[in-house]
Tab-separated table of C-alpha atoms in Angstrom:
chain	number	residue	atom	x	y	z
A	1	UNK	CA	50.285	116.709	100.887
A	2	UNK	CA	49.872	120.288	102.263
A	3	UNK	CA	52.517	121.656	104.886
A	4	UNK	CA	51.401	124.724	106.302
A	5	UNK	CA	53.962	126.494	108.571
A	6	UNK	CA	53.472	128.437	111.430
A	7	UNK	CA	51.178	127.886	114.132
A	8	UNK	CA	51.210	130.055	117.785
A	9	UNK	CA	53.207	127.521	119.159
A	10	UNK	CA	56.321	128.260	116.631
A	11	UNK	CA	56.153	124.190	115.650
A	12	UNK	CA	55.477	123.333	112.170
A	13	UNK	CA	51.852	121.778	110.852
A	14	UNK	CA	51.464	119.670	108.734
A	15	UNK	CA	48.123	119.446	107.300
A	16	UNK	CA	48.130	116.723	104.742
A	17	UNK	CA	45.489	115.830	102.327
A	18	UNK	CA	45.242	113.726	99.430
A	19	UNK	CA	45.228	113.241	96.295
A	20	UNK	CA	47.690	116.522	95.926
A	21	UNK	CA	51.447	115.171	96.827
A	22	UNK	CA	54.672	117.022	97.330
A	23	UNK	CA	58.122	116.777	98.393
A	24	UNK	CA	59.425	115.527	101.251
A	25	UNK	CA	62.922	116.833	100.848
A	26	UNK	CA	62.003	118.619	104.667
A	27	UNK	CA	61.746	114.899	105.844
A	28	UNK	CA	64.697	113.869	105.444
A	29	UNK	CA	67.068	117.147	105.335
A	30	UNK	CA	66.340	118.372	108.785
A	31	UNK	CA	66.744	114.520	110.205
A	32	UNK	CA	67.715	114.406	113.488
A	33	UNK	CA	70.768	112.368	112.689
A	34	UNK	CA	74.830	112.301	112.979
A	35	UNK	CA	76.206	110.206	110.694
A	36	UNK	CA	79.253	111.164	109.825
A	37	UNK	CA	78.353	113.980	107.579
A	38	UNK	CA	76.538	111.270	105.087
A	39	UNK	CA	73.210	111.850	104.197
A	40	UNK	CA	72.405	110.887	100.282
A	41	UNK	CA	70.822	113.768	98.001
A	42	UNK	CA	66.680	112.956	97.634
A	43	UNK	CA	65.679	114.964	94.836
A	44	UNK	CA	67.596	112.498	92.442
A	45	UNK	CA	65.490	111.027	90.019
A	46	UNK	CA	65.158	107.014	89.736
A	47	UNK	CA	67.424	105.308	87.143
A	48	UNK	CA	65.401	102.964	85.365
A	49	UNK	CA	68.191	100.507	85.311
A	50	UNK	CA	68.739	100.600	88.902
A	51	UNK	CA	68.204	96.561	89.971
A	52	UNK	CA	65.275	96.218	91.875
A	53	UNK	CA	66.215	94.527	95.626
A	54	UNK	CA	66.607	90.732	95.260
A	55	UNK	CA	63.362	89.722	97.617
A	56	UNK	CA	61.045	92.368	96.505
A	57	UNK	CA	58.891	89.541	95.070
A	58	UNK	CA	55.641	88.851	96.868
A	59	UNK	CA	56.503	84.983	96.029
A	60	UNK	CA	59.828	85.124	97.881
A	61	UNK	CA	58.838	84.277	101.109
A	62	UNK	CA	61.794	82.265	102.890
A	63	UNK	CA	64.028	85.400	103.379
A	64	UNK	CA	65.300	85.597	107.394
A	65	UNK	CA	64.066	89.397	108.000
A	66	UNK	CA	62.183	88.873	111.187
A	67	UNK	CA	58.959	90.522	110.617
A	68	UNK	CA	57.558	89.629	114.114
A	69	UNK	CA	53.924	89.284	113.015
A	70	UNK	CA	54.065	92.588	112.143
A	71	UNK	CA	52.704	92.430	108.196
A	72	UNK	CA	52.322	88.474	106.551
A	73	UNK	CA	55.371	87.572	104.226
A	74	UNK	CA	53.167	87.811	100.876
A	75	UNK	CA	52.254	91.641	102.063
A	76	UNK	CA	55.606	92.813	102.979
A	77	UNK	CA	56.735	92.087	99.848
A	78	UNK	CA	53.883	93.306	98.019
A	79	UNK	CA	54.826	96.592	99.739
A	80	UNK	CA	58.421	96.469	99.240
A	81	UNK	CA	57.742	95.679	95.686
A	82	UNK	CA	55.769	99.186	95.658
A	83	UNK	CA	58.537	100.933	97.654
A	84	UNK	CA	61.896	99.860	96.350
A	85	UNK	CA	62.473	101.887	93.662
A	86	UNK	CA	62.321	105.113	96.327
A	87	UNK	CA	64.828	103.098	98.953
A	88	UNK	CA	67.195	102.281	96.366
A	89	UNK	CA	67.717	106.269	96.198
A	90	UNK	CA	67.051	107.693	99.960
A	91	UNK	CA	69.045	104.713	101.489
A	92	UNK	CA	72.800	104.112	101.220
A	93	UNK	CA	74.020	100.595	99.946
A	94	UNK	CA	74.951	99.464	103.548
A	95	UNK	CA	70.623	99.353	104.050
A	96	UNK	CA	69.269	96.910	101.989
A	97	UNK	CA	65.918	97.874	101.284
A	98	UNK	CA	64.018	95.200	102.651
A	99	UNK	CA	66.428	95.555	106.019
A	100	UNK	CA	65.167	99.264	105.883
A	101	UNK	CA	61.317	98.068	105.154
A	102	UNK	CA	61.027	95.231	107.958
A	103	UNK	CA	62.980	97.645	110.711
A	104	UNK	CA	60.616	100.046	110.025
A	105	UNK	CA	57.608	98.234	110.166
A	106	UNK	CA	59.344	96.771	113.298
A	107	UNK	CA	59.578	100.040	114.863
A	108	UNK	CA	56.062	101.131	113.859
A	109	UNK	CA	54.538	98.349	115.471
A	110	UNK	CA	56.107	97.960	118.741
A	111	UNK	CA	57.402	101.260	119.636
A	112	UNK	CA	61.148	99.836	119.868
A	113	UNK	CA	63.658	102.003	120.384
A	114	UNK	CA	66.125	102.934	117.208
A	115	UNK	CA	69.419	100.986	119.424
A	116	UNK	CA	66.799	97.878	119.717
A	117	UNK	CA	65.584	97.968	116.198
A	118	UNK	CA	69.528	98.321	115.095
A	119	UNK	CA	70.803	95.130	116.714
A	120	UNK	CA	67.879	93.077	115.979
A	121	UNK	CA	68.384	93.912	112.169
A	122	UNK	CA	71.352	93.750	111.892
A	123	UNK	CA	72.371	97.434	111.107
A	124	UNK	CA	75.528	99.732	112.410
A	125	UNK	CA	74.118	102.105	114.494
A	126	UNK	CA	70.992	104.050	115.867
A	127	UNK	CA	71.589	106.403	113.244
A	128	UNK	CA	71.433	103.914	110.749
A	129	UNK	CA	67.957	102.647	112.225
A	130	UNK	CA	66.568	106.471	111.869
A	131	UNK	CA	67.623	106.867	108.743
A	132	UNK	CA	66.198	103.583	107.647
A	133	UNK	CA	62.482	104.476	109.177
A	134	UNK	CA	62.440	107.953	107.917
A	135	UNK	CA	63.095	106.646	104.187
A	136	UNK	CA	60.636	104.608	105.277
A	137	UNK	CA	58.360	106.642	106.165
A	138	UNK	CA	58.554	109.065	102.853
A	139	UNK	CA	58.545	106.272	100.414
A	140	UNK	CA	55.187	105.457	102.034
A	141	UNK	CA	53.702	108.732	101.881
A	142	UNK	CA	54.945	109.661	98.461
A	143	UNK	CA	53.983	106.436	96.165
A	144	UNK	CA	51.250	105.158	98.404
A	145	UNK	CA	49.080	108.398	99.058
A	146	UNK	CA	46.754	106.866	96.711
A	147	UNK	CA	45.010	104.680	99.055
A	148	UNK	CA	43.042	107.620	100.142
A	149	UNK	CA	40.627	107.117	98.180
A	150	UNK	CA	37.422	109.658	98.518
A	151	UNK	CA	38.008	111.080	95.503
A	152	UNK	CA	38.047	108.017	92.912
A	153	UNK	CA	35.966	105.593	94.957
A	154	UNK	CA	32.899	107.564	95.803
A	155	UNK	CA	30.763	105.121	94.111
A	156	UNK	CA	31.891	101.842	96.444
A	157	UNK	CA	32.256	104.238	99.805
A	158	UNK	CA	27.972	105.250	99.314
A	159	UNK	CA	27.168	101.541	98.806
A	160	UNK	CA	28.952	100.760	101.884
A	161	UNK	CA	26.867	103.491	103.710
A	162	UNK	CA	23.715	102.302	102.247
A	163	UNK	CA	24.227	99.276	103.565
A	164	UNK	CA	24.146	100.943	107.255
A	165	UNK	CA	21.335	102.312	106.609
A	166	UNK	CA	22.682	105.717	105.743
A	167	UNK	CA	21.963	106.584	101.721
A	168	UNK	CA	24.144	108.827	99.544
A	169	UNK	CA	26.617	109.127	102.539
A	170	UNK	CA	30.020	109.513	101.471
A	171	UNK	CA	32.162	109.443	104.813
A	172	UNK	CA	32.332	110.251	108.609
A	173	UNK	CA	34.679	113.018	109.837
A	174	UNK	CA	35.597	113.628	113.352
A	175	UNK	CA	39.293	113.886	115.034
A	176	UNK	CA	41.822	111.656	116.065
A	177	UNK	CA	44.260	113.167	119.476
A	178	UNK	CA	48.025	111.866	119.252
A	179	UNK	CA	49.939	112.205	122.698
A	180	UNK	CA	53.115	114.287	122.757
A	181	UNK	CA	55.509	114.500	125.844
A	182	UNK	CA	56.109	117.871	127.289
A	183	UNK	CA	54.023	121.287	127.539
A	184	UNK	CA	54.824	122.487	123.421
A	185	UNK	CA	50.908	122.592	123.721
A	186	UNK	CA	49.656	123.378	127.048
A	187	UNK	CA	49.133	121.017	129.379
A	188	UNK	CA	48.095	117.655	128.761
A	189	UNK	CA	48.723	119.144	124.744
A	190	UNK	CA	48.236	116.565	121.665
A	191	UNK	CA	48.340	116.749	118.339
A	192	UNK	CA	44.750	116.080	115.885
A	193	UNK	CA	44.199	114.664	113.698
A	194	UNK	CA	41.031	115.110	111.389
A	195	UNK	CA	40.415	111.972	109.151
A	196	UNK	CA	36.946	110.990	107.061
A	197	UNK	CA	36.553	107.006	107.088
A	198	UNK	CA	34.324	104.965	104.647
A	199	UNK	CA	31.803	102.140	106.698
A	200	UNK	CA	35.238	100.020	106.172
A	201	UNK	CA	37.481	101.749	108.560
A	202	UNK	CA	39.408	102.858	105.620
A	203	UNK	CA	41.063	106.814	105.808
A	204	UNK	CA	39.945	108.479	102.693
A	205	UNK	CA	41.203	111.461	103.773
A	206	UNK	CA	43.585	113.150	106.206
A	207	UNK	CA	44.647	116.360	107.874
A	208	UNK	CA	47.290	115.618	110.534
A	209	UNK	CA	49.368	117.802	112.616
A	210	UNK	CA	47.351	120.277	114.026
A	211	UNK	CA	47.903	121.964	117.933
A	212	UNK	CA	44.960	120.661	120.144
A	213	UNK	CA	44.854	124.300	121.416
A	214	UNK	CA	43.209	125.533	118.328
A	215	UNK	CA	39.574	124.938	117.986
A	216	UNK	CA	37.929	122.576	115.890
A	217	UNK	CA	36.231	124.600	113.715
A	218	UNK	CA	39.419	126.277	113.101
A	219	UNK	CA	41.102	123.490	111.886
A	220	UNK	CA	38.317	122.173	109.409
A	221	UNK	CA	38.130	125.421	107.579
A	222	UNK	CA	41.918	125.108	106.712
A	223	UNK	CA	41.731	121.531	105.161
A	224	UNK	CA	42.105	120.778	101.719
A	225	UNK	CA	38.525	118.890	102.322
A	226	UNK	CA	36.772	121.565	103.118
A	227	UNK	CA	38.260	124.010	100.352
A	228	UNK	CA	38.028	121.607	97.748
A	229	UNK	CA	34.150	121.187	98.124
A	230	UNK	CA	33.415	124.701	98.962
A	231	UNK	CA	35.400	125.985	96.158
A	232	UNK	CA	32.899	124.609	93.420
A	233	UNK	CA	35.713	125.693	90.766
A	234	UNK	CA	38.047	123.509	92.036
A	235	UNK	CA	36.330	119.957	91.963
A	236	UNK	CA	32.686	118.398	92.091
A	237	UNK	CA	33.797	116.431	94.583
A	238	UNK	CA	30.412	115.893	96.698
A	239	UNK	CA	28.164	116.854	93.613
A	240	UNK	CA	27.408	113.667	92.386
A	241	UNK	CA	23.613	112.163	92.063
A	242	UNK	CA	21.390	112.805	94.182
A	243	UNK	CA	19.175	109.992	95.617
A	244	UNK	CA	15.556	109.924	96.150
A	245	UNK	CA	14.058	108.647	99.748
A	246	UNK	CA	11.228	106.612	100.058
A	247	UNK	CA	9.117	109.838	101.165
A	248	UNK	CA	9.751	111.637	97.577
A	249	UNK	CA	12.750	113.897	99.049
A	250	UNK	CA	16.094	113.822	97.272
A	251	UNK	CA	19.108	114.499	98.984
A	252	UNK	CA	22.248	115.459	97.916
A	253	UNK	CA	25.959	113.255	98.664
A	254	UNK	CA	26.877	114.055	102.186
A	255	UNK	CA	29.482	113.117	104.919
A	256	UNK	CA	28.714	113.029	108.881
A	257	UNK	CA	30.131	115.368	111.040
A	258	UNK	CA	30.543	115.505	114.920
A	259	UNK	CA	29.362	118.038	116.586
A	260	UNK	CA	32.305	120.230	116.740
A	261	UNK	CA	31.522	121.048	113.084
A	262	UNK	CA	29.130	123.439	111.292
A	263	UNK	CA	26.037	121.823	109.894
A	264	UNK	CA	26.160	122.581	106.318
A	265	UNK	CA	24.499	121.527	103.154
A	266	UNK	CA	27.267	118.575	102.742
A	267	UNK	CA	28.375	117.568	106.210
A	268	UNK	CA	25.320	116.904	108.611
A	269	UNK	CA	25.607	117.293	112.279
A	270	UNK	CA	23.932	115.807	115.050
A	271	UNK	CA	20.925	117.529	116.828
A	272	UNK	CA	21.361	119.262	120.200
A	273	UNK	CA	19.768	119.611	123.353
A	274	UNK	CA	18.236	123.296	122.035
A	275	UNK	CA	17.012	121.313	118.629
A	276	UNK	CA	13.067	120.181	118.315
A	277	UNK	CA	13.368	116.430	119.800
A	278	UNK	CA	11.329	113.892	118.787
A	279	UNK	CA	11.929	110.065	117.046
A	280	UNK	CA	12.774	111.252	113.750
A	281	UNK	CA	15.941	113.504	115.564
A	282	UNK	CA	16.305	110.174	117.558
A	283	UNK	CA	16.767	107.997	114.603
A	284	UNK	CA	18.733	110.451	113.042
A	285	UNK	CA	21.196	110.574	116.192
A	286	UNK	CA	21.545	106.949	117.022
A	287	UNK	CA	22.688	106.761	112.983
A	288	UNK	CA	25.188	109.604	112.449
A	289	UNK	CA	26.654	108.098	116.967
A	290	UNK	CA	26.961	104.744	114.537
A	291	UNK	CA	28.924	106.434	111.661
A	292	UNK	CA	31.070	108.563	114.017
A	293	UNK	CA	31.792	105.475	115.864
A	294	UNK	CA	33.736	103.973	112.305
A	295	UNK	CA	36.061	107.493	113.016
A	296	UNK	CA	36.645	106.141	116.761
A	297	UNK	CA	37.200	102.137	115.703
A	298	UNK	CA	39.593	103.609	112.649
A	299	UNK	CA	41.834	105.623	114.430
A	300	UNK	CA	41.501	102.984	117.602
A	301	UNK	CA	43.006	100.002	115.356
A	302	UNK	CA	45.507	102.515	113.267
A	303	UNK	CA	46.718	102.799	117.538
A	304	UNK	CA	46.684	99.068	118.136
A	305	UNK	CA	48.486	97.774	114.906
A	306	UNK	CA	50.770	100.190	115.353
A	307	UNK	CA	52.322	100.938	118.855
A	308	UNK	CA	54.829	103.370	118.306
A	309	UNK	CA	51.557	106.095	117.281
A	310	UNK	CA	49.573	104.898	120.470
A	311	UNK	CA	52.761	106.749	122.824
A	312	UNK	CA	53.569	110.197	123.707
A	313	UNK	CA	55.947	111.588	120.954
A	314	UNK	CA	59.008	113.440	122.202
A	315	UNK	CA	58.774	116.931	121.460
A	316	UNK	CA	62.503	117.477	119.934
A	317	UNK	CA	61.719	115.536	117.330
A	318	UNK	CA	58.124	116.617	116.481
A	319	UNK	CA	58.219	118.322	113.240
A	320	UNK	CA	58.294	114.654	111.661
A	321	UNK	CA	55.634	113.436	113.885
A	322	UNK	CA	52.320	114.448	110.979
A	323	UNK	CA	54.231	112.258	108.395
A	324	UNK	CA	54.688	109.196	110.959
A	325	UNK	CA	50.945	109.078	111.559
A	326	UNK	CA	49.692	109.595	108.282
A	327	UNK	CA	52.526	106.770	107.241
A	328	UNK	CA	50.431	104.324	109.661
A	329	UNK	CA	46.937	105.484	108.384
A	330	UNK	CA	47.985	104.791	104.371
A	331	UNK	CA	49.838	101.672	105.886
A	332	UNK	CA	46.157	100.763	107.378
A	333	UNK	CA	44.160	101.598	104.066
A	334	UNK	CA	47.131	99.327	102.116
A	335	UNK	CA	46.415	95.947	104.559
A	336	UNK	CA	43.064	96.602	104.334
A	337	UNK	CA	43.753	96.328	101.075
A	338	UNK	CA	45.033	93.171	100.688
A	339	UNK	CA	43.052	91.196	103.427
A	340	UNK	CA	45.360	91.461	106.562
A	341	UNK	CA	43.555	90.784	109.668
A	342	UNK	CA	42.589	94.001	111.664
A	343	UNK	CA	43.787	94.036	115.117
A	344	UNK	CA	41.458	92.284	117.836
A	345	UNK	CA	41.516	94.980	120.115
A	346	UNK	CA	41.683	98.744	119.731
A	347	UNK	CA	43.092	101.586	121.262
A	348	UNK	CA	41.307	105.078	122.186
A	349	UNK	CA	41.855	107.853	119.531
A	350	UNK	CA	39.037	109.134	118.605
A	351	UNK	CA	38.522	112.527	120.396
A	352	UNK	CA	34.749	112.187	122.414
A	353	UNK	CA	31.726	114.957	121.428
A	354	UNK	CA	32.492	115.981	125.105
A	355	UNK	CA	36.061	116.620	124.490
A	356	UNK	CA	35.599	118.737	121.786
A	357	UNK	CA	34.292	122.655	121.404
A	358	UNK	CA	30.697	122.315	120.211
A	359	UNK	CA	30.349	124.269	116.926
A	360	UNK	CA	28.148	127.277	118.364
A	361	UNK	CA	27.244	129.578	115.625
A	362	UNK	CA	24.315	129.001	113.358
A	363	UNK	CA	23.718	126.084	111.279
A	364	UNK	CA	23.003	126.406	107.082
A	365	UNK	CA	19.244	126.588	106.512
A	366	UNK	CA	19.603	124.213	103.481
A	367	UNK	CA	21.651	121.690	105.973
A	368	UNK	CA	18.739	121.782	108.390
A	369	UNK	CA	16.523	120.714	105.642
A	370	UNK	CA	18.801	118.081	104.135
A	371	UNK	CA	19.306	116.471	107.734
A	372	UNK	CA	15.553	117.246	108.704
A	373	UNK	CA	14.565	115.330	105.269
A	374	UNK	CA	17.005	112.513	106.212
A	375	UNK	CA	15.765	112.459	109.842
A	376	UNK	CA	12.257	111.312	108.678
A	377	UNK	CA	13.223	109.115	106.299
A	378	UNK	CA	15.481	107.244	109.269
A	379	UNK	CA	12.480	107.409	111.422
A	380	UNK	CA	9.878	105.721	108.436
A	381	UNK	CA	12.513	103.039	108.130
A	382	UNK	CA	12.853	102.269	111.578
A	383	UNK	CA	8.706	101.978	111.546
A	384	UNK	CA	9.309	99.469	108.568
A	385	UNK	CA	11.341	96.804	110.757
């Protein structure tokens, strides 16, 4: 995780990315809590004989925590399991971990107040309820930030492409918009978020907190994503094999990119109005609207699982507001994971091409060739069918 500070709007962003993790210690110190003067020191280190909480056994199921359809018992526990050892630490004794776990979710998932999610669980004050969901909340991001995957799972994320018809793609990047209450950004202000998906729905990778005022463009080029390909020293992340089309073209490992973005040699852009139209810049359209639609349906179920992310976030507390969403996107990837249903229905949240500042400068010559290659091989399979 990446926290960048300072933006024109004095308000902290947080632009995280995976695999890289950090410290939380922010989190937690700066709290919006009274309680009493207590707040437990997080930069302790685990004691390995520290007993783990009695129910964090995915075979306990019988315990009374009301999880209100919120996770299934054998998942909860699977997760608390993972979490534990961090709670045991951030939390004081009066919050049993799995209290602190099953609150949270609660929370998460309905949008409850902190007083409602106190006296349903049984805990001693609002306070207590914060402090329970913001251990939360950094236990998730710190253990579980390996569910992004993009990195160690390129292999599986390309055969899930190629099976949509898209070959050697490695993701779909666009932005999700997060409401926040008040004028901190302008009118009618949000937060974005810019995520790449697999053809799963999963989040392999995510940059949240960033002012809706700035421009897209803007935001990309600041993203751990987009320096760790560029920077060719750093990784080979996107240098992979290439793979050969039916036409005799190779082309390289790629990810789709809305139209806010520049076309480059390893994110491919849809064609404009001003492009040469014809059906092989058709095909290639109607394939990358189908991708960027897995960005839309991703962030839109991330919204309907859980509530609390799908309503305006008050602005005196939104410094903590990055590491709440990214929470619910690695708690998306984990259920995923483990075969929890998705949500029926889905709610708005990815941002439209039309709501977004079309990239306007010029696009990278070898890009235009890669898409142009990948355009006609679209347009030879369509023929085929």
């Amino acid at each position: 995780m990446k926290i960048c500070l300072g933006t024109p709007c004095k308000v902290l962003t947080f632009a995280v990315s995976t695999p890289q993790s950090t410290s939380q210690l922010s989190l937690h110190n700066s709290l919006p809590l009274r309680q009493h003067g207590h707040r437990r020191r997080l930069l302790q280190s685990h004691h390995p004989q520290s007993p783990p909480p009695r129910n964090a056994n995915p075979e306990n199921l019988n315990s009374p925590l009301p999880l209100h359809n919120t996770v299934s018992r054998p998942n909860f526990y699977r997760l608390l399991s993972l979490l534990s050892p961090s709670l045991v630490i951030f939390l004081p004794s009066t919050i049993p971990p799995e209290t602190a776990l099953a609150s949270a979710l609660y929370r998460l998932a309905h949008g409850a107040c902190y007083k409602t999610v106190a006296r349903k669980f049984g805990l001693d004050s609002s306070e207590a309820s914060c402090l329970a969901f913001y251990s939360v909340c950094k236990a998730v991001n710190d253990k579980l930030g390996d569910l992004f995957e993009f990195r160690r799972d390129l292999e599986r994320i390309v055969v899930g492409f190629g099976w949509i018809s898209l070959p050697n793609c490695c993701g779909a990047l666009g932005f999700g918009r997060f409401g926040v209450d008040g004028e901190i950004f302008g009118r009618n202000g949000s937060i974005l978020v810019q995520a790449l998906v697999d053809s799963e729905g999963r989040f392999l990778d995510i940059s949240a907190g960033w002012p809706s005022s700035m421009e897209p463009v803007a935001i990309f080029r600041q993203t751990r994503l987009y320096l760790a390909v560029e920077d060719s020293r750093e990784s080979e992340l996107l240098k992979g094999p290439t793979y050969r089309l039916s036409d005799g073209c190779s082309i390289p490992q790629y990810v789709m990119g809305d139209s806010c973005f520049p076309l480059l040699p390893w994110l491919l852009t849809p064609y404009s109005e001003q492009d040469s139209f014809g059906s092989a810049e058709r095909e290639f359209n109607v394939a990358h609207s189908r991708a960027m639609e897995l960005v839309s349906t991703a962030f839109g179920r991330v919204k309907a699982r859980w509530q609390l992310l799908a309503r305006s976030w008050k602005e005196d507390s939104l410094e903590f507001f990055p590491f709440v969403i990214v929470m619910g996107c690695v708690l998306h990837n984990f259920l995923i994971k483990w075969g929890e249903p998705l949500p029926g229905e889905s709610v708005g949240g990815c941002l439209k091409e039309e709501e977004l500042l079309v990239f306007e400068g010029e696009g990278d010559e070898t890009g235009q060739t890669i898409r142009d290659a990948l355009a006609q091989h679209l347009s030879l399979e369509s023929m085929r069918k």
